[in-house]
Amino acid sequence: MASYVDPPPRVGFFTDTSVCIGCKACEVACKEWNGVPDDGFNLLGQSFDNTGALSANSWRHVAFIERPRPADEDDPFAWLMMSDVCKHCTHSGCLDVCPTGALFRTEFGTVVVQEDVCNGCGYCIPACPFGVIDQRKGDGRAWKCTMCYDRLGAGQTPACAQACPTQSIQFGELDELRDRAATRVDALRAAGELGAQLYGADPSDGVGGAGAFF
């Protein structure tokens, strides 16, 4: 008689932007663990954001936004910071259009590109509604976050979440993370942050709910 093993639960990221301090530890940890090359060390003139966007060479991107404050406040600017990443969508356009099977869904519910199968056709790039996937210059293949698939297989936390000093990036079982995130939103609203809300956790959002939400 054949034996069956239940697949592991789907995992994901909950990024709590209210406690992100913009340290970029997640960017560095991602590059170090996954061997992602540098992206030019460009000075973009956009606050302290030196990467600009997610790309083949930036699988985590910490966005910095300066928001002017009222003139009567001591500090003229407020900082808005967020660490962005691939959403590992439930209904992944990138996976649907890949002609070679280079993109596949793992046993953890994440979406990964197999670099040894990718032929560089680029179909996945316009298929991603979030502009995540990118082709590496001089290489041509598509690259993006794997949620540290090798670490997941070893029972470890992805490098970015492991390195985050404020637990802004939280990793775990997706259903539990959604419950935790809803509790966090309630707490923020109770504290007076009436605009607090979740982005990417709604299964009716067009991609069936994101595996990385904010």
Coordinates of N, CA and C in Angstrom, one line a residue:
M1 N 0.8 -1.2 0.0 CA 0.0 0.0 0.0 C 0.9 1.2 0.0
A2 N 0.6 2.2 -0.9 CA 1.3 3.4 -1.0 C 1.1 4.3 0.3
S3 N 2.1 4.9 0.7 CA 2.0 5.9 1.8 C 2.0 7.3 1.3
Y4 N 1.3 8.1 2.0 CA 1.2 9.5 1.5 C 1.6 10.4 2.7
V5 N 2.3 11.5 2.4 CA 2.8 12.4 3.3 C 2.1 13.8 3.0
D6 N 1.5 14.3 4.0 CA 0.8 15.6 3.8 C 1.9 16.7 3.5
P7 N 1.6 17.5 2.5 CA 2.6 18.6 2.2 C 2.7 19.6 3.3
P8 N 3.8 20.3 3.5 CA 3.9 21.3 4.5 C 2.9 22.4 4.3
P9 N 2.6 23.1 5.4 CA 1.6 24.3 5.2 C 2.3 25.4 4.4
R10 N 1.4 26.1 3.7 CA 1.9 27.3 2.9 C 2.5 28.3 3.8
V11 N 3.7 28.8 3.4 CA 4.3 29.8 4.3 C 4.4 31.2 3.5
G12 N 4.8 32.2 4.2 CA 4.8 33.5 3.6 C 5.4 34.6 4.5
F13 N 5.3 35.8 4.0 CA 5.9 37.0 4.8 C 4.7 37.9 5.1
F14 N 4.7 38.4 6.4 CA 3.9 39.6 6.8 C 4.9 40.7 7.1
T15 N 4.9 41.7 6.3 CA 5.8 42.9 6.6 C 5.0 44.0 7.2
D16 N 5.3 44.3 8.5 CA 4.7 45.3 9.2 C 5.5 46.6 9.0
T17 N 5.0 47.5 8.1 CA 5.7 48.7 7.8 C 5.8 49.7 8.9
S18 N 4.9 49.5 9.9 CA 4.9 50.5 11.0 C 6.1 50.4 11.9
V19 N 6.8 49.3 11.8 CA 8.0 49.2 12.6 C 9.3 49.0 11.8
C20 N 9.2 49.2 10.5 CA 10.4 49.2 9.7 C 11.3 50.5 10.0
I21 N 12.6 50.3 10.2 CA 13.5 51.4 10.5 C 14.4 51.7 9.3
G22 N 14.2 51.0 8.2 CA 15.0 51.3 7.0 C 16.5 50.9 7.1
C23 N 16.8 50.0 7.9 CA 18.2 49.6 8.1 C 18.8 48.9 7.0
K24 N 18.0 48.3 6.1 CA 18.4 47.5 4.9 C 19.1 46.2 5.3
A25 N 19.0 45.8 6.5 CA 19.6 44.5 6.9 C 19.0 43.4 6.0
C26 N 17.7 43.5 5.6 CA 17.1 42.5 4.8 C 17.7 42.4 3.4
E27 N 18.0 43.6 2.8 CA 18.6 43.7 1.5 C 20.0 43.0 1.6
V28 N 20.8 43.3 2.6 CA 22.2 42.8 2.7 C 22.1 41.3 2.9
A29 N 21.2 40.8 3.8 CA 21.1 39.4 4.1 C 20.7 38.6 2.9
C30 N 19.8 39.1 2.1 CA 19.3 38.5 0.9 C 20.5 38.3 -0.1
K31 N 21.2 39.4 -0.3 CA 22.3 39.3 -1.3 C 23.4 38.3 -0.8
E32 N 23.7 38.4 0.5 CA 24.8 37.5 1.0 C 24.4 36.0 0.9
W33 N 23.2 35.7 1.3 CA 22.8 34.3 1.3 C 22.6 33.7 -0.1
N34 N 22.0 34.5 -1.0 CA 21.6 34.0 -2.3 C 22.7 34.3 -3.4
G35 N 23.7 35.0 -3.0 CA 24.8 35.4 -4.0 C 24.3 36.3 -5.0
V36 N 23.4 37.2 -4.6 CA 22.9 38.2 -5.6 C 23.9 39.3 -5.8
P37 N 24.3 39.6 -7.1 CA 25.3 40.6 -7.3 C 24.8 42.0 -6.9
D38 N 25.8 42.9 -6.8 CA 25.4 44.3 -6.5 C 24.7 44.9 -7.7
D39 N 23.9 46.0 -7.4 CA 23.2 46.6 -8.5 C 23.7 48.0 -8.8
G40 N 25.0 48.2 -8.6 CA 25.6 49.4 -9.1 C 25.9 50.5 -8.1
F41 N 25.4 50.3 -6.9 CA 25.6 51.3 -5.8 C 25.3 52.7 -6.3
N42 N 24.2 52.8 -6.9 CA 23.8 54.1 -7.5 C 23.2 55.1 -6.5
L43 N 23.6 56.3 -6.7 CA 23.0 57.4 -5.9 C 21.9 58.0 -6.7
L44 N 20.6 57.7 -6.3 CA 19.5 58.0 -7.1 C 18.9 59.4 -6.9
G45 N 19.4 60.0 -5.8 CA 18.8 61.3 -5.4 C 17.4 61.2 -4.8
Q46 N 17.0 60.0 -4.4 CA 15.7 59.8 -3.9 C 15.9 59.4 -2.4
S47 N 16.1 60.4 -1.5 CA 16.3 60.1 -0.1 C 17.4 59.1 0.0
F48 N 17.2 58.1 0.9 CA 18.3 57.1 1.1 C 18.1 55.8 0.3
D49 N 17.2 55.9 -0.7 CA 16.9 54.7 -1.5 C 17.9 54.6 -2.6
N50 N 18.8 53.6 -2.5 CA 19.9 53.5 -3.5 C 19.6 52.4 -4.5
T51 N 18.5 51.6 -4.3 CA 18.2 50.5 -5.2 C 17.1 50.9 -6.2
G52 N 16.1 51.7 -5.7 CA 15.1 52.2 -6.6 C 13.9 51.3 -6.8
A53 N 14.1 50.0 -6.9 CA 13.0 49.1 -7.2 C 13.5 47.7 -7.1
L54 N 12.6 46.7 -7.1 CA 13.0 45.3 -7.1 C 13.5 45.1 -8.5
S55 N 14.5 44.2 -8.6 CA 15.1 43.9 -9.9 C 15.8 42.5 -9.8
A56 N 16.5 42.1 -10.9 CA 17.2 40.9 -11.0 C 18.3 40.9 -9.9
N57 N 18.8 42.1 -9.6 CA 19.9 42.2 -8.6 C 19.5 42.8 -7.3
S58 N 18.2 42.9 -7.1 CA 17.6 43.4 -5.8 C 16.3 42.7 -5.5
W59 N 16.4 41.6 -4.8 CA 15.3 40.8 -4.5 C 14.5 41.3 -3.3
R60 N 15.1 42.1 -2.5 CA 14.4 42.9 -1.5 C 14.8 44.4 -1.7
H61 N 13.8 45.2 -1.6 CA 14.0 46.7 -1.8 C 13.4 47.4 -0.7
V62 N 14.2 48.2 0.0 CA 13.7 49.1 1.1 C 13.4 50.4 0.5
A63 N 12.2 50.8 0.4 CA 11.8 52.1 -0.1 C 11.8 53.1 1.0
F64 N 12.3 54.3 0.7 CA 12.3 55.5 1.6 C 11.5 56.6 1.0
I65 N 10.5 57.1 1.7 CA 9.7 58.2 1.3 C 9.7 59.3 2.3
E66 N 10.1 60.5 1.9 CA 10.1 61.6 2.8 C 8.7 62.4 2.7
R67 N 8.0 62.5 3.8 CA 6.7 63.1 3.8 C 6.8 64.4 4.6
P68 N 6.5 65.6 4.0 CA 6.6 66.8 4.7 C 5.6 66.9 5.8
R69 N 6.0 67.5 7.0 CA 5.1 67.6 8.1 C 4.7 69.1 8.2
P70 N 3.6 69.3 9.0 CA 3.2 70.7 9.2 C 4.3 71.6 9.7
A71 N 4.3 72.9 9.3 CA 5.4 73.8 9.6 C 5.6 74.0 11.1
D72 N 4.5 73.8 11.9 CA 4.7 74.0 13.3 C 5.3 72.9 14.1
E73 N 5.7 71.8 13.4 CA 6.3 70.7 14.0 C 7.8 70.8 13.9
D74 N 8.5 70.3 15.0 CA 10.0 70.4 15.0 C 10.7 69.8 13.8
D75 N 10.3 68.6 13.5 CA 11.0 67.9 12.4 C 10.2 68.1 11.1
P76 N 10.8 68.7 10.1 CA 10.0 69.0 8.9 C 9.6 67.8 8.0
F77 N 10.2 66.7 8.3 CA 9.9 65.5 7.5 C 9.5 64.3 8.4
A78 N 8.7 63.5 7.9 CA 8.4 62.1 8.4 C 8.9 61.1 7.5
W79 N 9.4 60.0 8.0 CA 9.9 58.9 7.2 C 8.9 57.8 7.0
L80 N 8.7 57.4 5.7 CA 7.9 56.2 5.4 C 8.9 55.2 4.8
M81 N 8.9 54.0 5.4 CA 9.9 53.0 4.9 C 9.2 51.7 4.8
M82 N 9.5 50.9 3.8 CA 8.9 49.6 3.6 C 9.9 48.7 2.8
S83 N 10.0 47.5 3.3 CA 10.8 46.5 2.6 C 9.9 45.7 1.6
D84 N 10.1 45.9 0.3 CA 9.2 45.2 -0.7 C 9.9 43.9 -1.1
V85 N 9.1 43.0 -1.7 CA 9.6 41.7 -2.1 C 8.6 41.1 -3.0
C86 N 8.9 40.0 -3.7 CA 8.0 39.2 -4.5 C 6.8 38.8 -3.7
K87 N 5.6 38.8 -4.3 CA 4.4 38.5 -3.5 C 4.1 37.0 -3.5
H88 N 4.7 36.2 -4.3 CA 4.5 34.7 -4.3 C 3.0 34.5 -4.4
C89 N 2.3 35.0 -5.4 CA 0.9 35.1 -5.6 C 0.3 33.7 -5.6
T90 N -1.0 33.6 -5.1 CA -1.7 32.4 -5.2 C -2.0 32.0 -6.7
H91 N -2.4 33.0 -7.5 CA -2.6 32.8 -8.9 C -1.5 33.6 -9.6
S92 N -0.4 33.0 -10.0 CA 0.8 33.6 -10.4 C 0.8 33.8 -11.9
G93 N 0.7 35.0 -12.4 CA 0.8 35.2 -13.9 C 2.1 34.8 -14.5
C94 N 3.2 35.0 -13.7 CA 4.5 34.6 -14.2 C 4.6 33.1 -14.5
L95 N 4.1 32.3 -13.5 CA 4.1 30.9 -13.6 C 3.2 30.4 -14.8
D96 N 2.1 31.1 -15.0 CA 1.1 30.6 -16.0 C 1.7 30.8 -17.4
V97 N 2.6 31.8 -17.7 CA 3.0 32.1 -19.0 C 4.4 31.5 -19.3
C98 N 5.1 30.9 -18.4 CA 6.4 30.4 -18.6 C 6.3 29.2 -19.5
P99 N 7.0 29.2 -20.7 CA 6.9 28.1 -21.6 C 7.8 26.9 -21.4
T100 N 8.8 27.1 -20.5 CA 9.8 26.0 -20.2 C 9.6 25.3 -18.9
G101 N 8.7 25.8 -18.1 CA 8.6 25.2 -16.7 C 9.7 25.6 -15.8
A102 N 10.4 26.7 -16.2 CA 11.4 27.2 -15.3 C 10.8 27.7 -14.0
L103 N 9.6 28.3 -14.1 CA 8.9 28.8 -12.9 C 8.1 27.6 -12.4
F104 N 8.1 27.4 -11.1 CA 7.3 26.3 -10.5 C 6.9 26.7 -9.1
R105 N 5.8 26.1 -8.6 CA 5.3 26.3 -7.3 C 5.9 25.2 -6.4
T106 N 6.5 25.6 -5.3 CA 7.2 24.6 -4.4 C 6.2 24.0 -3.5
E107 N 6.6 23.0 -2.7 CA 5.8 22.4 -1.7 C 5.4 23.3 -0.6
F108 N 6.1 24.5 -0.5 CA 5.7 25.5 0.5 C 4.8 26.5 0.0
G109 N 4.3 26.4 -1.2 CA 3.4 27.4 -1.8 C 4.1 28.6 -2.4
T110 N 5.4 28.6 -2.4 CA 6.1 29.8 -3.0 C 6.4 29.5 -4.5
V111 N 6.8 30.6 -5.2 CA 7.1 30.5 -6.6 C 8.6 30.8 -6.9
V112 N 9.2 29.9 -7.6 CA 10.7 29.9 -7.7 C 11.0 29.8 -9.2
V113 N 12.1 30.5 -9.6 CA 12.6 30.4 -11.0 C 13.8 29.4 -10.9
Q114 N 13.8 28.4 -11.8 CA 15.0 27.5 -11.9 C 15.9 28.1 -12.9
E115 N 17.0 28.6 -12.5 CA 17.9 29.4 -13.4 C 18.5 28.4 -14.5
D116 N 18.6 27.1 -14.2 CA 19.2 26.2 -15.2 C 18.1 25.8 -16.3
V117 N 16.9 26.2 -16.1 CA 15.8 25.9 -17.0 C 15.4 27.1 -17.8
C118 N 15.5 28.3 -17.2 CA 15.1 29.5 -17.8 C 15.8 29.8 -19.1
N119 N 15.1 30.1 -20.2 CA 15.7 30.3 -21.5 C 15.8 31.8 -21.8
G120 N 15.4 32.7 -20.9 CA 15.5 34.1 -21.1 C 14.4 34.7 -22.0
C121 N 13.3 34.0 -22.2 CA 12.3 34.5 -23.2 C 11.7 35.8 -22.7
G122 N 11.6 36.0 -21.4 CA 11.1 37.3 -20.8 C 9.6 37.3 -20.7
Y123 N 8.8 36.3 -21.0 CA 7.4 36.3 -21.0 C 6.9 36.6 -19.6
C124 N 7.6 36.2 -18.6 CA 7.1 36.3 -17.2 C 7.2 37.8 -16.7
I125 N 8.0 38.6 -17.3 CA 8.2 40.0 -16.8 C 6.9 40.8 -17.0
P126 N 6.3 40.9 -18.2 CA 5.1 41.7 -18.3 C 3.9 41.0 -17.6
A127 N 4.0 39.7 -17.3 CA 2.9 38.9 -16.7 C 2.8 39.2 -15.2
C128 N 3.8 39.8 -14.6 CA 3.8 40.1 -13.2 C 3.2 41.4 -12.9
P129 N 2.0 41.5 -12.2 CA 1.3 42.7 -12.0 C 2.1 43.7 -11.0
F130 N 3.1 43.2 -10.4 CA 3.8 44.0 -9.4 C 5.2 44.4 -9.9
G131 N 5.6 44.0 -11.1 CA 6.9 44.5 -11.6 C 8.0 43.9 -10.9
V132 N 7.9 42.6 -10.4 CA 8.9 42.0 -9.6 C 10.0 41.4 -10.4
I133 N 9.7 40.6 -11.4 CA 10.7 39.8 -12.1 C 11.4 40.7 -13.1
D134 N 12.7 40.4 -13.2 CA 13.6 41.2 -14.1 C 14.6 40.2 -14.7
Q135 N 15.1 40.7 -15.9 CA 16.2 39.9 -16.5 C 17.5 40.6 -16.2
R136 N 18.5 39.8 -15.9 CA 19.8 40.3 -15.5 C 20.6 40.6 -16.8
K137 N 21.2 41.8 -16.8 CA 22.0 42.2 -18.0 C 23.2 41.2 -18.1
G138 N 23.6 40.9 -19.3 CA 24.7 40.0 -19.6 C 24.4 38.5 -19.3
D139 N 23.2 38.3 -18.8 CA 22.7 36.9 -18.5 C 21.5 36.6 -19.3
G140 N 20.5 37.5 -19.2 CA 19.2 37.3 -19.9 C 18.2 36.5 -19.2
R141 N 18.5 35.7 -18.2 CA 17.6 34.9 -17.5 C 16.8 35.8 -16.5
A142 N 15.6 35.2 -16.1 CA 14.8 35.9 -15.1 C 15.2 35.5 -13.7
W143 N 15.2 36.5 -12.8 CA 15.6 36.3 -11.4 C 14.6 37.0 -10.5
K144 N 14.4 36.5 -9.3 CA 13.5 37.1 -8.3 C 13.7 36.3 -7.0
C145 N 13.0 36.8 -5.9 CA 13.1 36.2 -4.6 C 12.6 34.7 -4.7
T146 N 13.3 33.8 -4.0 CA 12.9 32.4 -3.9 C 12.3 32.1 -2.5
M147 N 12.2 33.1 -1.7 CA 11.9 33.0 -0.2 C 12.9 32.0 0.4
C148 N 14.1 32.1 -0.1 CA 15.2 31.2 0.4 C 14.7 29.7 0.4
Y149 N 14.4 29.2 -0.8 CA 13.9 27.9 -0.9 C 14.8 26.8 -0.3
D150 N 16.1 27.1 -0.4 CA 17.0 26.1 0.2 C 17.0 26.1 1.7
R151 N 16.8 27.3 2.3 CA 16.6 27.4 3.8 C 15.3 26.8 4.2
L152 N 14.2 27.0 3.5 CA 13.0 26.4 3.9 C 13.1 24.9 3.9
G153 N 13.8 24.3 2.9 CA 13.9 22.9 2.9 C 14.7 22.3 4.1
A154 N 15.5 23.2 4.7 CA 16.3 22.8 5.9 C 15.6 23.2 7.2
G155 N 14.4 23.7 7.1 CA 13.6 24.1 8.3 C 14.1 25.4 8.9
Q156 N 14.7 26.3 8.0 CA 15.2 27.6 8.5 C 14.3 28.7 8.0
T157 N 14.5 29.9 8.7 CA 13.8 31.1 8.3 C 14.5 31.8 7.1
P158 N 13.8 32.4 6.2 CA 14.5 33.1 5.1 C 15.4 34.1 5.7
A159 N 16.5 34.4 4.9 CA 17.6 35.3 5.4 C 17.1 36.7 5.8
C160 N 16.2 37.2 5.0 CA 15.7 38.6 5.3 C 15.0 38.7 6.6
A161 N 14.1 37.8 6.8 CA 13.3 37.8 8.1 C 14.2 37.5 9.3
Q162 N 15.2 36.6 9.0 CA 16.1 36.3 10.1 C 17.0 37.5 10.5
A163 N 17.3 38.3 9.6 CA 18.1 39.5 9.8 C 17.4 40.7 10.3
C164 N 16.1 40.8 10.2 CA 15.3 42.0 10.5 C 15.4 42.2 12.0
P165 N 15.9 43.4 12.5 CA 16.1 43.6 13.9 C 14.8 44.0 14.6
T166 N 13.8 44.4 13.9 CA 12.5 44.9 14.6 C 11.3 44.0 14.4
Q167 N 11.6 42.9 13.7 CA 10.5 41.9 13.3 C 9.4 42.6 12.4
S168 N 9.9 43.6 11.6 CA 9.0 44.2 10.6 C 8.7 43.1 9.6
I169 N 9.7 42.3 9.2 CA 9.5 41.1 8.3 C 9.3 39.9 9.2
Q170 N 8.1 39.4 9.1 CA 7.7 38.2 9.9 C 7.4 37.0 8.9
F171 N 8.0 35.9 9.2 CA 7.8 34.7 8.4 C 7.1 33.6 9.2
G172 N 6.3 32.8 8.5 CA 5.6 31.7 9.1 C 4.5 31.1 8.3
E173 N 3.6 30.3 8.9 CA 2.5 29.7 8.1 C 1.6 30.9 7.7
L174 N 1.1 30.9 6.5 CA 0.4 32.0 5.9 C -0.9 32.3 6.7
D175 N -1.7 31.2 7.0 CA -2.9 31.5 7.7 C -2.7 32.1 9.1
E176 N -1.7 31.6 9.8 CA -1.4 32.2 11.1 C -0.9 33.6 11.0
L177 N -0.1 33.9 9.9 CA 0.4 35.3 9.7 C -0.8 36.3 9.4
R178 N -1.8 35.8 8.7 CA -2.9 36.6 8.4 C -3.7 37.0 9.6
D179 N -3.8 36.0 10.5 CA -4.5 36.2 11.8 C -3.7 37.2 12.6
R180 N -2.4 37.0 12.6 CA -1.5 37.9 13.4 C -1.6 39.3 12.9
A181 N -1.6 39.5 11.5 CA -1.7 40.8 10.9 C -3.0 41.5 11.2
A182 N -4.1 40.8 11.2 CA -5.4 41.4 11.5 C -5.4 41.9 12.9
T183 N -4.8 41.1 13.9 CA -4.7 41.6 15.2 C -3.8 42.8 15.4
R184 N -2.8 42.9 14.6 CA -1.9 44.1 14.6 C -2.6 45.3 14.1
V185 N -3.4 45.2 13.0 CA -4.2 46.3 12.5 C -5.2 46.8 13.5
D186 N -5.9 45.9 14.2 CA -6.8 46.3 15.3 C -6.1 47.0 16.4
A187 N -4.9 46.6 16.7 CA -4.1 47.3 17.8 C -3.7 48.7 17.3
L188 N -3.3 48.8 16.1 CA -2.9 50.1 15.6 C -4.1 51.1 15.5
R189 N -5.2 50.6 15.1 CA -6.4 51.4 15.0 C -6.9 51.9 16.4
A190 N -6.8 50.9 17.4 CA -7.1 51.2 18.8 C -6.2 52.3 19.3
A191 N -4.9 52.4 18.8 CA -4.0 53.3 19.3 C -4.1 54.7 18.6
G192 N -5.1 54.8 17.6 CA -5.3 56.0 17.0 C -4.9 56.1 15.5
E193 N -4.2 55.0 15.0 CA -3.8 55.0 13.6 C -5.0 54.4 12.8
L194 N -6.0 55.3 12.5 CA -7.2 54.8 11.9 C -7.0 54.4 10.4
G195 N -5.9 54.8 9.8 CA -5.7 54.5 8.4 C -5.0 53.1 8.3
A196 N -4.7 52.4 9.4 CA -4.0 51.1 9.3 C -4.9 50.1 8.6
Q197 N -4.2 49.4 7.6 CA -4.9 48.4 6.8 C -3.9 47.4 6.3
L198 N -4.5 46.3 5.8 CA -3.6 45.3 5.2 C -3.6 45.4 3.7
Y199 N -2.5 45.1 3.1 CA -2.4 45.1 1.6 C -1.9 43.7 1.2
G200 N -2.6 43.1 0.3 CA -2.2 41.8 -0.2 C -2.7 40.6 0.5
A201 N -3.5 40.7 1.5 CA -4.0 39.5 2.3 C -5.4 39.1 1.8
D202 N -6.0 39.9 1.0 CA -7.4 39.6 0.6 C -7.4 38.6 -0.6
P203 N -8.0 37.4 -0.5 CA -8.0 36.5 -1.6 C -8.8 36.9 -2.8
S204 N -9.6 38.0 -2.7 CA -10.3 38.6 -3.9 C -9.6 39.7 -4.5
D205 N -8.3 39.8 -4.3 CA -7.5 40.9 -4.8 C -7.0 40.8 -6.3
G206 N -7.4 39.7 -6.9 CA -7.0 39.5 -8.3 C -5.9 38.5 -8.5
V207 N -5.1 38.3 -7.5 CA -4.1 37.3 -7.6 C -4.4 36.1 -6.6
G208 N -5.6 36.1 -6.0 CA -5.9 35.1 -5.1 C -5.4 35.2 -3.7
G209 N -4.8 36.4 -3.4 CA -4.2 36.6 -2.1 C -2.7 36.4 -2.3
A210 N -1.9 37.3 -1.7 CA -0.4 37.2 -1.8 C 0.2 36.3 -0.8
G211 N 1.3 35.7 -1.1 CA 2.1 35.0 -0.1 C 3.0 35.9 0.7
A212 N 3.1 37.1 0.3 CA 3.8 38.2 1.0 C 2.9 39.4 1.0
F213 N 2.5 39.8 2.2 CA 1.5 40.9 2.3 C 2.1 41.9 3.3
F214 N 1.4 43.0 3.4 CA 1.9 44.2 4.1 C 0.9 44.8 5.0

